[in-house]
Short mmCIF file of C-alpha atoms in Angstrom, two decimals:
data_model
loop_
_atom_site.label_atom_id
_atom_site.label_comp_id
_atom_site.label_asym_id
_atom_site.label_seq_id
_atom_site.Cartn_x
_atom_site.Cartn_y
_atom_site.Cartn_z
CA MET O 129 15.90 116.42 184.15
CA GLU O 130 13.73 113.57 185.37
CA PRO O 131 11.41 114.47 188.25
CA LYS O 132 12.01 112.99 191.69
CA VAL O 133 9.56 110.14 192.34
CA VAL O 134 7.91 110.30 195.76
CA THR O 135 6.19 107.06 196.74
CA LEU O 136 3.40 107.31 199.31
CA LYS O 137 1.70 104.53 201.28
CA PRO O 138 -2.00 105.25 201.75
CA ILE O 139 -3.49 105.81 205.18
CA GLU O 140 -7.02 104.54 205.86
CA ALA O 141 -9.35 107.56 206.06
CA THR O 142 -10.95 107.60 209.52
CA PRO O 143 -12.32 110.49 211.57
CA SER O 144 -9.08 110.61 213.60
CA THR O 145 -6.57 110.19 210.74
CA PHE O 146 -8.30 112.75 208.48
CA LYS O 147 -9.15 115.43 211.10
CA ASP O 148 -6.45 117.90 209.97
CA TYR O 149 -7.92 117.97 206.45
CA GLY O 150 -11.66 117.71 207.03
CA GLN O 151 -14.08 115.00 208.05
CA VAL O 152 -14.84 111.40 207.25
CA VAL O 153 -18.62 111.09 207.29
CA GLU O 154 -20.15 107.64 207.65
CA ALA O 155 -23.71 106.33 207.77
CA SER O 156 -25.84 107.29 210.75
CA PRO O 157 -29.28 106.07 211.80
CA ASP O 158 -32.31 107.70 210.22
CA GLY O 159 -33.76 110.31 212.55
CA GLN O 160 -30.50 111.03 214.35
CA GLU O 161 -30.24 114.75 215.04
CA PHE O 162 -27.56 116.95 213.48
CA GLY O 163 -24.27 116.83 215.31
CA PRO O 164 -20.49 116.65 215.02
CA HIS O 165 -20.73 113.32 213.14
CA ASP O 166 -22.38 115.18 210.23
CA ALA O 167 -20.50 117.18 207.59
CA GLN O 168 -19.85 120.67 208.94
CA LEU O 169 -20.41 122.56 205.70
CA ASP O 170 -19.81 126.10 204.54
CA LEU O 171 -21.67 126.75 201.31
CA SER O 172 -22.43 130.38 202.18
CA ARG O 173 -20.39 132.04 199.43
CA GLY O 174 -22.45 130.95 196.46
CA ILE O 175 -24.98 128.56 195.03
CA PRO O 176 -24.36 124.95 196.12
CA ARG O 177 -23.80 122.41 193.37
CA PHE O 178 -24.41 118.73 194.12
CA TYR O 179 -23.74 116.46 191.17
CA ILE O 180 -22.44 113.11 190.01
CA MET O 181 -18.93 113.43 188.61
CA HIS O 182 -17.88 110.77 186.08
CA LEU O 183 -14.12 110.24 186.02
CA GLU O 184 -12.00 108.10 183.71
CA ASN O 185 -8.38 106.99 183.84
CA ARG O 186 -7.29 108.42 187.19
CA PRO O 187 -4.33 106.14 188.04
CA LEU O 188 -2.55 106.19 191.40
CA LYS O 189 -0.16 109.04 190.59
CA PHE O 190 -0.24 112.84 190.56
CA SER O 191 2.01 115.85 190.13
CA SER O 192 -0.35 118.73 190.97
CA ILE O 193 -2.60 119.52 193.89
CA THR O 194 -5.53 121.95 194.21
CA HIS O 195 -7.40 123.84 196.90
CA HIS O 196 -10.63 125.81 197.15
CA ALA O 197 -10.56 128.78 199.52
CA SER O 198 -14.28 129.61 199.57
CA VAL O 199 -16.04 126.31 200.14
CA THR O 200 -16.01 123.03 202.00
CA GLN O 201 -16.13 120.30 199.37
CA CYS O 202 -17.55 116.78 199.78
CA LEU O 203 -16.49 113.78 197.70
CA GLY O 204 -17.64 110.17 197.82
CA SER O 205 -17.68 107.22 195.47
CA ILE O 206 -21.02 105.94 194.29
CA GLY O 207 -21.24 102.33 195.41
CA GLY O 208 -18.60 102.61 198.13
CA HIS O 209 -15.75 101.58 195.83
CA VAL O 210 -12.14 102.13 196.98
CA TRP O 211 -10.53 105.41 195.98
CA TYR O 212 -7.58 107.58 197.04
CA LEU O 213 -7.00 111.25 197.71
CA GLY O 214 -3.66 113.03 198.03
CA VAL O 215 -3.83 115.88 200.55
CA ALA O 216 -1.85 118.59 202.30
CA LYS O 217 -3.04 120.86 205.10
CA PRO O 218 -4.65 124.19 204.26
CA SER O 219 -2.10 126.99 203.88
CA ILE O 220 -4.21 130.07 203.16
CA VAL O 221 -2.80 133.18 204.83
CA ASP O 222 -4.70 136.33 205.70
CA SER O 223 -3.41 139.88 205.38
CA ASN O 224 -2.37 140.07 209.06
CA GLU O 225 -0.23 136.93 208.68
CA ILE O 226 1.42 138.42 205.59
CA LYS O 227 2.38 141.56 207.53
CA ASP O 228 3.77 139.52 210.45
CA ASP O 229 5.59 136.98 208.25
CA LYS O 230 8.28 139.42 207.05
CA GLY O 231 9.42 137.14 204.22
CA LYS O 232 9.98 133.99 206.31
CA ARG O 233 7.78 131.89 204.01
CA ARG O 234 7.14 131.95 200.28
CA ILE O 235 3.66 133.52 200.06
CA VAL O 236 1.89 133.40 196.70
CA GLN O 237 -1.07 135.46 195.52
CA SER O 238 -3.70 133.20 193.95
CA ARG O 239 -5.44 134.31 190.76
CA CYS O 240 -8.60 133.79 192.87
CA GLY O 241 -7.64 136.70 195.15
CA HIS O 242 -6.35 135.03 198.33
CA SER O 243 -2.77 134.38 199.44
CA TYR O 244 -1.27 131.02 200.36
CA VAL O 245 1.95 129.19 201.11
CA PRO O 246 2.62 126.43 198.55
CA PRO O 247 2.57 122.94 200.09
CA ASP O 248 5.87 121.15 200.71
CA ILE O 249 6.55 117.72 199.23
CA GLU O 250 7.00 116.35 202.76
CA ASP O 251 3.53 117.54 203.79
CA VAL O 252 1.64 115.45 201.22
CA LEU O 253 -0.18 112.32 202.40
CA VAL O 254 -2.52 109.92 200.62
CA PHE O 255 -5.73 108.59 202.13
CA LYS O 256 -7.58 105.46 201.10
CA VAL O 257 -11.37 105.69 201.24
CA ALA O 258 -13.40 102.47 201.21
CA GLY O 259 -17.04 101.72 201.86
CA SER O 260 -20.09 103.88 202.50
CA LYS O 261 -18.44 107.13 203.54
CA PHE O 262 -17.45 110.43 202.06
CA LEU O 263 -14.81 113.06 202.74
CA LYS O 264 -15.62 116.65 203.61
CA LEU O 265 -12.60 118.86 202.86
CA ASN O 266 -11.99 121.94 204.99
CA HIS O 267 -11.54 125.31 203.30
CA GLY O 268 -8.16 125.36 201.61
CA THR O 269 -7.30 121.67 202.01
CA TRP O 270 -4.97 120.79 199.17
CA HIS O 271 -6.18 117.70 197.30
CA ALA O 272 -5.22 115.53 194.33
CA GLY O 273 -7.83 113.12 193.10
CA PRO O 274 -10.06 111.22 193.40
CA LEU O 275 -7.67 108.54 192.11
CA PHE O 276 -8.58 104.87 191.62
CA LYS O 277 -7.54 101.55 190.05
CA ALA O 278 -10.66 101.00 187.91
CA ASP O 279 -10.98 102.45 184.41
CA THR O 280 -13.93 104.66 185.42
CA MET O 281 -15.76 105.65 188.60
CA ASP O 282 -18.60 107.95 189.52
CA PHE O 283 -18.45 110.26 192.53
CA TYR O 284 -20.91 112.56 194.16
CA ASN O 285 -19.46 116.02 194.60
CA LEU O 286 -20.78 118.92 196.68
CA GLU O 287 -19.17 122.30 196.09
CA LEU O 288 -20.34 125.66 194.75
CA SER O 289 -21.70 126.18 191.25
CA ASN O 290 -18.62 128.22 190.29
CA THR O 291 -15.92 126.48 192.35
CA ASN O 292 -13.99 125.24 189.33
CA THR O 293 -13.97 128.62 187.60
CA ILE O 294 -13.38 131.19 190.37
CA ASP O 295 -12.06 129.19 193.34
CA HIS O 296 -9.52 126.77 191.93
CA THR O 297 -5.87 127.23 192.95
CA THR O 298 -3.33 124.64 191.78
CA HIS O 299 0.27 123.92 192.76
CA ASN O 300 2.31 121.95 190.23
CA PHE O 301 4.92 119.84 192.05
CA LYS O 302 6.53 118.66 188.81
CA LYS O 303 7.14 122.19 187.55
CA ASP O 304 7.81 123.94 190.87
CA ASN O 305 9.51 121.18 192.88
CA GLY O 306 10.66 118.63 190.30
CA ALA O 307 8.55 115.89 191.92
CA VAL O 308 5.79 113.44 191.06
CA PHE O 309 3.86 111.24 193.50
CA PHE O 310 3.03 107.55 193.17
CA ILE O 311 0.70 105.69 195.49
CA ASP O 312 2.10 102.33 196.62
CA GLU O 313 -0.98 100.14 196.91
#
């Protein structure tokens, strides 16, 4: 059976449009003191890793989405080139929520040790990021990308040194929901 195609129009990533998923951080004057305009990071659960990530062939489509429960992640394109990120709100549940839920939601145990509710197709949005800014993702924000039109792009990435091995939970919409996403840009 062919998967259902879900077409999404991108939303410009601004501090107000992206607030449910994290932060949009833009340039600030040198010497400005730390404040709410700066990335509010949590790197306390491991060794931070800040690196340049080289990506190739990441067209404007996706069928899976990932979250990290233990870290706030930052992503930004080198050179301020346009890129896109599919997102859904964090859905990590703690043990008290599981007890109170009484089977109302489908709660899944991640191989990473935490529990979560899989994202719904209707909850997925796509953000367009352009210019000298980066995105800080809140703990547990589901994300697909970075995606872009060019053949290759480089991104700076701040996460933990072991994020991709011990804190990487993925939901496959094609397999679990029979859906794939295309970005209409």
